[in-house]
Amino acid sequence: MYIKSFIVVLFSFLLIRADAQEQKLDLKTIYQSGLLRTKRVPGFNFLQDGKHYTKLMDGAIAKYDFLTGQFVEFIVSAKELEPLGISLDIEGYSLNKDESKLLLYYERESIYRRSFIAHYYIYDLVSKSLQPVFDSKIMSPHFSPDGNMIGFVYQNNLYVKNLATGEIIPITADGKANKIINGTSDWVYEEEFAIVRTFEWSADSKTIAYLRFDESEVPEYTMTKYYDRLYPQYVTFKYPKVGSKNSIISVYTYDIDRKEKTEIKIPEDKDSYIPRIQWTNDPNLLSITWLNRMQNHLKLYIYDRTDDKLDVLLEETNPYYIDIHDHLYFLKHQKAFVWMSEKSGYNHIYLYALDGKLIRQLTKGKYDVTAVYGLSEEKGYVYFQSADKSALERSVKKVHISKGKIECLHDEKGYNDATYSSNFEYRIVTHSDVNTAATYTIYNDKNKIIRVLEDNAEYSRIQKSFGAAQIEFFKIKSQKQALNAWMIKPLDFDKSKQYPVLMYVYGGPG
């Protein structure tokens, strides 16, 4: 949304009167000088204490104090790794749950929009030791909750590595390019369901659940891929067009200790989707989201490993379309879960018991919940964003899980967004409107301002110096309802004259 706002404001510079300018506006100023770029605040990788964050800078992972912005220490640097026998340019990283181990990767090689392979290493922050996850590039490595193992995908097969012994356990062996995929997704799931890793660890780290894609009968598509080489390369992959065959999906669990694999039989048409699997806090209960190919019929299943039983938790149908989301939260201290749904005609948050019975609807009204930031059982709230004032604005709110009371935290005119610390003690609030660049401010849980990270005041001054035209909202009448639109007019606009119009329409969903 920040990028869209920036582009809208940038375009306003193009529609100005030459004699109103104090500075010359040309392509070099717009695209090369950097003068017209708004300042942004980078993403925060919060540590568990909620008061510190980490970020990658100059080949090192640095730790900062969130409240002051002051540097604290380097967690690890490329120089520290050299005595361990390797020199690598760290491109990305993640921490295990107790923050005792770092997963580092380098030499990333993209596959599709989200997927990639890379070389991965694990750095133990306690023993200061380093070990490769595997001797080749792999996909989607993921720590077990206890941090003692890591799952990963290599050449369409799923593996688990014991970090203490170095033992690598092959979970599958039938993976083959353009045939069988285990533990990661095919092109359709990555592109349409925004998912790459399709394996999940149980809470006790003893079981791994995963999806198996059989794309043997999916038609192939060949695409020219251009590299920085003399000749391009032709890449052939499975690509189902409308009406052609999709991958056949199966769900499995694998018991790490027993080395036993179990298929979960889903009593549905094979020509359908399983876009999500997620463990509950009970290591024996796995949730499975099923969706028909028309994508207008959804079932949320719960699978019990102890008796191999599969039950439907909830079911939804829609005449048109059901959107897949990642807002499923299982509570730790009660047998319940939070779910988001458009079943009322608007996107809202619901609280269900683990037997599938609705406890209460947490948000309601003729507006959409546009984002869920997370849930804190300790504080008793679900934190979210909504378009309750209008479809053109966003507010930041929280709702009490047991009482259902909604509190508005930020509803200044325009667009409000938030990023929360891991313990929900602090949040970074972004505010902007269509003619004003974003401000970034830290608040605590008492709604008190801690500090302003960026106010883009200099950008606002520069914007005025170029005589930027203001964006105006208006509505276009259609047969069924009014459509929101915006317009930038020349500064010397004369309504008695006719002007050429540059018009852009997006006709996709949402």
mmCIF file of N, CA and C in Angstrom, residues 285-368:
data_model
loop_
_atom_site.group_PDB
_atom_site.id
_atom_site.type_symbol
_atom_site.label_atom_id
_atom_site.label_comp_id
_atom_site.label_asym_id
_atom_site.label_seq_id
_atom_site.Cartn_x
_atom_site.Cartn_y
_atom_site.Cartn_z
ATOM 1 N N LEU A 285 -3.337 -33.315 16.903
ATOM 2 C CA LEU A 285 -4.440 -32.757 16.120
ATOM 3 C C LEU A 285 -3.917 -31.860 15.000
ATOM 4 N N LEU A 286 -4.263 -32.215 13.772
ATOM 5 C CA LEU A 286 -3.846 -31.472 12.581
ATOM 6 C C LEU A 286 -5.078 -30.919 11.877
ATOM 7 N N SER A 287 -5.046 -29.632 11.539
ATOM 8 C CA SER A 287 -6.143 -29.047 10.756
ATOM 9 C C SER A 287 -5.780 -29.093 9.281
ATOM 10 N N ILE A 288 -6.780 -29.369 8.447
ATOM 11 C CA ILE A 288 -6.597 -29.491 6.999
ATOM 12 C C ILE A 288 -7.688 -28.674 6.313
ATOM 13 N N THR A 289 -7.276 -27.717 5.482
ATOM 14 C CA THR A 289 -8.244 -26.908 4.744
ATOM 15 C C THR A 289 -8.444 -27.520 3.366
ATOM 16 N N TRP A 290 -9.697 -27.862 3.054
ATOM 17 C CA TRP A 290 -10.055 -28.419 1.739
ATOM 18 C C TRP A 290 -10.887 -27.406 0.976
ATOM 19 N N LEU A 291 -10.661 -27.302 -0.334
ATOM 20 C CA LEU A 291 -11.384 -26.361 -1.187
ATOM 21 C C LEU A 291 -11.667 -27.034 -2.518
ATOM 22 N N ASN A 292 -12.909 -26.940 -2.991
ATOM 23 C CA ASN A 292 -13.222 -27.539 -4.283
ATOM 24 C C ASN A 292 -12.578 -26.732 -5.414
ATOM 25 N N ARG A 293 -12.571 -27.308 -6.613
ATOM 26 C CA ARG A 293 -11.877 -26.641 -7.718
ATOM 27 C C ARG A 293 -12.556 -25.330 -8.117
ATOM 28 N N MET A 294 -13.868 -25.257 -7.943
ATOM 29 C CA MET A 294 -14.573 -24.002 -8.229
ATOM 30 C C MET A 294 -14.233 -22.916 -7.204
ATOM 31 N N GLN A 295 -13.628 -23.330 -6.094
ATOM 32 C CA GLN A 295 -13.222 -22.436 -5.006
ATOM 33 C C GLN A 295 -14.399 -21.683 -4.378
ATOM 34 N N ASN A 296 -15.533 -22.386 -4.289
ATOM 35 C CA ASN A 296 -16.688 -21.786 -3.608
ATOM 36 C C ASN A 296 -17.267 -22.709 -2.531
ATOM 37 N N HIS A 297 -16.502 -23.740 -2.169
ATOM 38 C CA HIS A 297 -16.929 -24.674 -1.117
ATOM 39 C C HIS A 297 -15.696 -25.060 -0.301
ATOM 40 N N LEU A 298 -15.706 -24.710 0.977
ATOM 41 C CA LEU A 298 -14.550 -24.936 1.853
ATOM 42 C C LEU A 298 -14.944 -25.787 3.052
ATOM 43 N N LYS A 299 -14.051 -26.693 3.432
ATOM 44 C CA LYS A 299 -14.205 -27.461 4.663
ATOM 45 C C LYS A 299 -12.914 -27.388 5.459
ATOM 46 N N LEU A 300 -13.040 -27.115 6.742
ATOM 47 C CA LEU A 300 -11.891 -27.164 7.642
ATOM 48 C C LEU A 300 -11.991 -28.459 8.436
ATOM 49 N N TYR A 301 -11.075 -29.388 8.131
ATOM 50 C CA TYR A 301 -11.056 -30.684 8.801
ATOM 51 C C TYR A 301 -10.125 -30.649 10.008
ATOM 52 N N ILE A 302 -10.388 -31.542 10.970
ATOM 53 C CA ILE A 302 -9.470 -31.790 12.077
ATOM 54 C C ILE A 302 -9.167 -33.283 12.098
ATOM 55 N N TYR A 303 -7.877 -33.613 12.091
ATOM 56 C CA TYR A 303 -7.440 -35.003 12.069
ATOM 57 C C TYR A 303 -6.776 -35.354 13.393
ATOM 58 N N ASP A 304 -7.231 -36.452 14.008
ATOM 59 C CA ASP A 304 -6.687 -36.932 15.278
ATOM 60 C C ASP A 304 -5.796 -38.148 15.004
ATOM 61 N N ARG A 305 -4.505 -38.010 15.264
ATOM 62 C CA ARG A 305 -3.564 -39.095 14.999
ATOM 63 C C ARG A 305 -3.783 -40.302 15.917
ATOM 64 N N THR A 306 -4.305 -40.056 17.093
ATOM 65 C CA THR A 306 -4.425 -41.144 18.066
ATOM 66 C C THR A 306 -5.387 -42.233 17.617
ATOM 67 N N ASP A 307 -6.450 -41.859 16.905
ATOM 68 C CA ASP A 307 -7.417 -42.858 16.446
ATOM 69 C C ASP A 307 -7.666 -42.785 14.938
ATOM 70 N N ASP A 308 -6.785 -42.045 14.207
ATOM 71 C CA ASP A 308 -6.887 -41.934 12.750
ATOM 72 C C ASP A 308 -8.283 -41.444 12.340
ATOM 73 N N LYS A 309 -8.791 -40.465 13.083
ATOM 74 C CA LYS A 309 -10.153 -39.968 12.849
ATOM 75 C C LYS A 309 -10.115 -38.583 12.220
ATOM 76 N N LEU A 310 -10.994 -38.397 11.233
ATOM 77 C CA LEU A 310 -11.075 -37.125 10.511
ATOM 78 C C LEU A 310 -12.485 -36.564 10.637
ATOM 79 N N ASP A 311 -12.612 -35.338 11.153
ATOM 80 C CA ASP A 311 -13.911 -34.694 11.328
ATOM 81 C C ASP A 311 -13.910 -33.301 10.694
ATOM 82 N N VAL A 312 -15.109 -32.842 10.317
ATOM 83 C CA VAL A 312 -15.261 -31.500 9.767
ATOM 84 C C VAL A 312 -15.492 -30.520 10.917
ATOM 85 N N LEU A 313 -14.586 -29.521 11.039
ATOM 86 C CA LEU A 313 -14.739 -28.495 12.070
ATOM 87 C C LEU A 313 -15.760 -27.443 11.640
ATOM 88 N N LEU A 314 -15.620 -26.958 10.430
ATOM 89 C CA LEU A 314 -16.583 -25.982 9.898
ATOM 90 C C LEU A 314 -16.637 -26.121 8.385
ATOM 91 N N GLU A 315 -17.711 -25.622 7.808
ATOM 92 C CA GLU A 315 -17.930 -25.716 6.364
ATOM 93 C C GLU A 315 -18.539 -24.424 5.866
ATOM 94 N N GLU A 316 -18.057 -23.944 4.719
ATOM 95 C CA GLU A 316 -18.572 -22.713 4.142
ATOM 96 C C GLU A 316 -18.814 -22.900 2.643
ATOM 97 N N THR A 317 -19.872 -22.290 2.162
ATOM 98 C CA THR A 317 -20.155 -22.251 0.725
ATOM 99 C C THR A 317 -20.444 -20.819 0.318
ATOM 100 N N ASN A 318 -20.225 -20.539 -0.959
ATOM 101 C CA ASN A 318 -20.477 -19.206 -1.477
ATOM 102 C C ASN A 318 -20.887 -19.367 -2.937
ATOM 103 N N PRO A 319 -21.850 -18.587 -3.418
ATOM 104 C CA PRO A 319 -22.247 -18.720 -4.832
ATOM 105 C C PRO A 319 -21.106 -18.418 -5.802
ATOM 106 N N TYR A 320 -20.101 -17.669 -5.332
ATOM 107 C CA TYR A 320 -19.070 -17.204 -6.253
ATOM 108 C C TYR A 320 -17.669 -17.692 -5.898
ATOM 109 N N TYR A 321 -17.164 -17.315 -4.724
ATOM 110 C CA TYR A 321 -15.732 -17.506 -4.474
ATOM 111 C C TYR A 321 -15.443 -17.417 -2.979
ATOM 112 N N ILE A 322 -14.543 -18.280 -2.501
ATOM 113 C CA ILE A 322 -14.061 -18.220 -1.121
ATOM 114 C C ILE A 322 -12.563 -17.969 -1.152
ATOM 115 N N ASP A 323 -12.142 -16.914 -0.477
ATOM 116 C CA ASP A 323 -10.729 -16.541 -0.480
ATOM 117 C C ASP A 323 -9.981 -17.310 0.605
ATOM 118 N N ILE A 324 -8.772 -17.778 0.276
ATOM 119 C CA ILE A 324 -7.930 -18.491 1.236
ATOM 120 C C ILE A 324 -7.094 -17.475 2.020
ATOM 121 N N HIS A 325 -6.968 -17.711 3.326
ATOM 122 C CA HIS A 325 -6.198 -16.780 4.168
ATOM 123 C C HIS A 325 -5.347 -17.567 5.161
ATOM 124 N N ASP A 326 -4.529 -16.849 5.899
ATOM 125 C CA ASP A 326 -3.664 -17.464 6.903
ATOM 126 C C ASP A 326 -4.057 -17.054 8.318
ATOM 127 N N HIS A 327 -5.312 -16.672 8.500
ATOM 128 C CA HIS A 327 -5.755 -16.196 9.804
ATOM 129 C C HIS A 327 -6.538 -17.283 10.542
ATOM 130 N N LEU A 328 -5.811 -18.341 10.887
ATOM 131 C CA LEU A 328 -6.344 -19.423 11.713
ATOM 132 C C LEU A 328 -5.437 -19.523 12.931
ATOM 133 N N TYR A 329 -5.984 -19.237 14.118
ATOM 134 C CA TYR A 329 -5.200 -19.215 15.348
ATOM 135 C C TYR A 329 -5.833 -20.148 16.373
ATOM 136 N N PHE A 330 -5.075 -21.152 16.792
ATOM 137 C CA PHE A 330 -5.551 -22.065 17.829
ATOM 138 C C PHE A 330 -5.082 -21.562 19.190
ATOM 139 N N LEU A 331 -6.022 -21.403 20.106
ATOM 140 C CA LEU A 331 -5.690 -20.890 21.428
ATOM 141 C C LEU A 331 -4.982 -21.951 22.255
ATOM 142 N N LYS A 332 -4.089 -21.519 23.134
ATOM 143 C CA LYS A 332 -3.327 -22.430 23.972
ATOM 144 C C LYS A 332 -4.056 -22.784 25.262
ATOM 145 N N HIS A 333 -4.816 -21.843 25.790
ATOM 146 C CA HIS A 333 -5.389 -22.007 27.119
ATOM 147 C C HIS A 333 -6.875 -22.367 27.113
ATOM 148 N N GLN A 334 -7.440 -22.533 25.965
ATOM 149 C CA GLN A 334 -8.810 -23.035 25.868
ATOM 150 C C GLN A 334 -8.983 -23.749 24.528
ATOM 151 N N LYS A 335 -9.925 -24.669 24.494
ATOM 152 C CA LYS A 335 -10.137 -25.456 23.283
ATOM 153 C C LYS A 335 -10.979 -24.639 22.299
ATOM 154 N N ALA A 336 -10.285 -23.732 21.622
ATOM 155 C CA ALA A 336 -10.969 -22.817 20.708
ATOM 156 C C ALA A 336 -9.989 -22.324 19.656
ATOM 157 N N PHE A 337 -10.556 -21.735 18.601
ATOM 158 C CA PHE A 337 -9.717 -21.151 17.560
ATOM 159 C C PHE A 337 -10.386 -19.919 16.967
ATOM 160 N N VAL A 338 -9.564 -19.040 16.426
ATOM 161 C CA VAL A 338 -10.031 -17.819 15.769
ATOM 162 C C VAL A 338 -9.936 -18.026 14.266
ATOM 163 N N TRP A 339 -10.971 -17.589 13.555
ATOM 164 C CA TRP A 339 -11.094 -17.827 12.118
ATOM 165 C C TRP A 339 -11.634 -16.575 11.451
ATOM 166 N N MET A 340 -11.220 -16.315 10.218
ATOM 167 C CA MET A 340 -11.733 -15.175 9.466
ATOM 168 C C MET A 340 -12.579 -15.675 8.309
ATOM 169 N N SER A 341 -13.707 -15.012 8.056
ATOM 170 C CA SER A 341 -14.629 -15.484 7.028
ATOM 171 C C SER A 341 -15.432 -14.329 6.431
ATOM 172 N N GLU A 342 -15.830 -14.507 5.164
ATOM 173 C CA GLU A 342 -16.697 -13.552 4.481
ATOM 174 C C GLU A 342 -18.141 -14.056 4.408
ATOM 175 N N LYS A 343 -18.479 -15.029 5.249
ATOM 176 C CA LYS A 343 -19.784 -15.673 5.124
ATOM 177 C C LYS A 343 -20.959 -14.725 5.361
ATOM 178 N N SER A 344 -20.743 -13.615 6.077
ATOM 179 C CA SER A 344 -21.826 -12.661 6.306
ATOM 180 C C SER A 344 -21.977 -11.690 5.139
ATOM 181 N N GLY A 345 -21.082 -11.770 4.165
ATOM 182 C CA GLY A 345 -21.057 -10.801 3.078
ATOM 183 C C GLY A 345 -19.915 -9.811 3.256
ATOM 184 N N TYR A 346 -19.372 -9.761 4.464
ATOM 185 C CA TYR A 346 -18.215 -8.932 4.772
ATOM 186 C C TYR A 346 -17.190 -9.793 5.512
ATOM 187 N N ASN A 347 -15.940 -9.428 5.393
ATOM 188 C CA ASN A 347 -14.866 -10.200 6.009
ATOM 189 C C ASN A 347 -14.793 -9.889 7.507
ATOM 190 N N HIS A 348 -15.019 -10.914 8.350
ATOM 191 C CA HIS A 348 -15.023 -10.688 9.796
ATOM 192 C C HIS A 348 -14.331 -11.816 10.554
ATOM 193 N N ILE A 349 -14.102 -11.577 11.851
ATOM 194 C CA ILE A 349 -13.361 -12.495 12.715
ATOM 195 C C ILE A 349 -14.338 -13.229 13.623
ATOM 196 N N TYR A 350 -14.138 -14.548 13.739
ATOM 197 C CA TYR A 350 -15.029 -15.401 14.523
ATOM 198 C C TYR A 350 -14.228 -16.237 15.520
ATOM 199 N N LEU A 351 -14.855 -16.565 16.634
ATOM 200 C CA LEU A 351 -14.269 -17.455 17.630
ATOM 201 C C LEU A 351 -15.095 -18.737 17.686
ATOM 202 N N TYR A 352 -14.434 -19.875 17.434
ATOM 203 C CA TYR A 352 -15.086 -21.181 17.434
ATOM 204 C C TYR A 352 -14.500 -22.070 18.527
ATOM 205 N N ALA A 353 -15.346 -22.966 19.041
ATOM 206 C CA ALA A 353 -14.855 -24.016 19.921
ATOM 207 C C ALA A 353 -14.198 -25.090 19.068
ATOM 208 N N LEU A 354 -13.356 -25.906 19.690
ATOM 209 C CA LEU A 354 -12.621 -26.918 18.944
ATOM 210 C C LEU A 354 -13.518 -28.059 18.476
ATOM 211 N N ASP A 355 -14.788 -28.035 18.872
ATOM 212 C CA ASP A 355 -15.738 -29.003 18.331
ATOM 213 C C ASP A 355 -16.501 -28.427 17.141
ATOM 214 N N GLY A 356 -16.121 -27.214 16.715
ATOM 215 C CA GLY A 356 -16.723 -26.597 15.540
ATOM 216 C C GLY A 356 -17.898 -25.686 15.821
ATOM 217 N N LYS A 357 -18.306 -25.561 17.089
ATOM 218 C CA LYS A 357 -19.440 -24.695 17.420
ATOM 219 C C LYS A 357 -18.982 -23.244 17.541
ATOM 220 N N LEU A 358 -19.798 -22.344 16.988
ATOM 221 C CA LEU A 358 -19.487 -20.918 17.052
ATOM 222 C C LEU A 358 -19.687 -20.414 18.474
ATOM 223 N N ILE A 359 -18.651 -19.797 19.046
ATOM 224 C CA ILE A 359 -18.752 -19.193 20.377
ATOM 225 C C ILE A 359 -19.277 -17.771 20.252
ATOM 226 N N ARG A 360 -18.615 -16.978 19.412
ATOM 227 C CA ARG A 360 -19.101 -15.619 19.155
ATOM 228 C C ARG A 360 -18.432 -15.051 17.900
ATOM 229 N N GLN A 361 -19.139 -14.103 17.288
ATOM 230 C CA GLN A 361 -18.572 -13.332 16.194
ATOM 231 C C GLN A 361 -17.872 -12.132 16.811
ATOM 232 N N LEU A 362 -16.568 -12.003 16.603
ATOM 233 C CA LEU A 362 -15.796 -10.971 17.281
ATOM 234 C C LEU A 362 -15.925 -9.600 16.624
ATOM 235 N N THR A 363 -16.092 -9.562 15.312
ATOM 236 C CA THR A 363 -16.325 -8.293 14.623
ATOM 237 C C THR A 363 -17.548 -8.456 13.734
ATOM 238 N N LYS A 364 -18.291 -7.393 13.565
ATOM 239 C CA LYS A 364 -19.481 -7.449 12.704
ATOM 240 C C LYS A 364 -19.828 -6.063 12.206
ATOM 241 N N GLY A 365 -20.557 -6.010 11.104
ATOM 242 C CA GLY A 365 -20.962 -4.736 10.528
ATOM 243 C C GLY A 365 -20.785 -4.734 9.027
ATOM 244 N N LYS A 366 -21.226 -3.667 8.384
ATOM 245 C CA LYS A 366 -21.129 -3.549 6.934
ATOM 246 C C LYS A 366 -19.784 -2.949 6.540
ATOM 247 N N TYR A 367 -18.739 -3.684 6.883
ATOM 248 C CA TYR A 367 -17.369 -3.297 6.536
ATOM 249 C C TYR A 367 -16.507 -4.553 6.554
ATOM 250 N N ASP A 368 -15.310 -4.463 5.987
ATOM 251 C CA ASP A 368 -14.398 -5.598 5.943
ATOM 252 C C ASP A 368 -13.261 -5.444 6.943
#
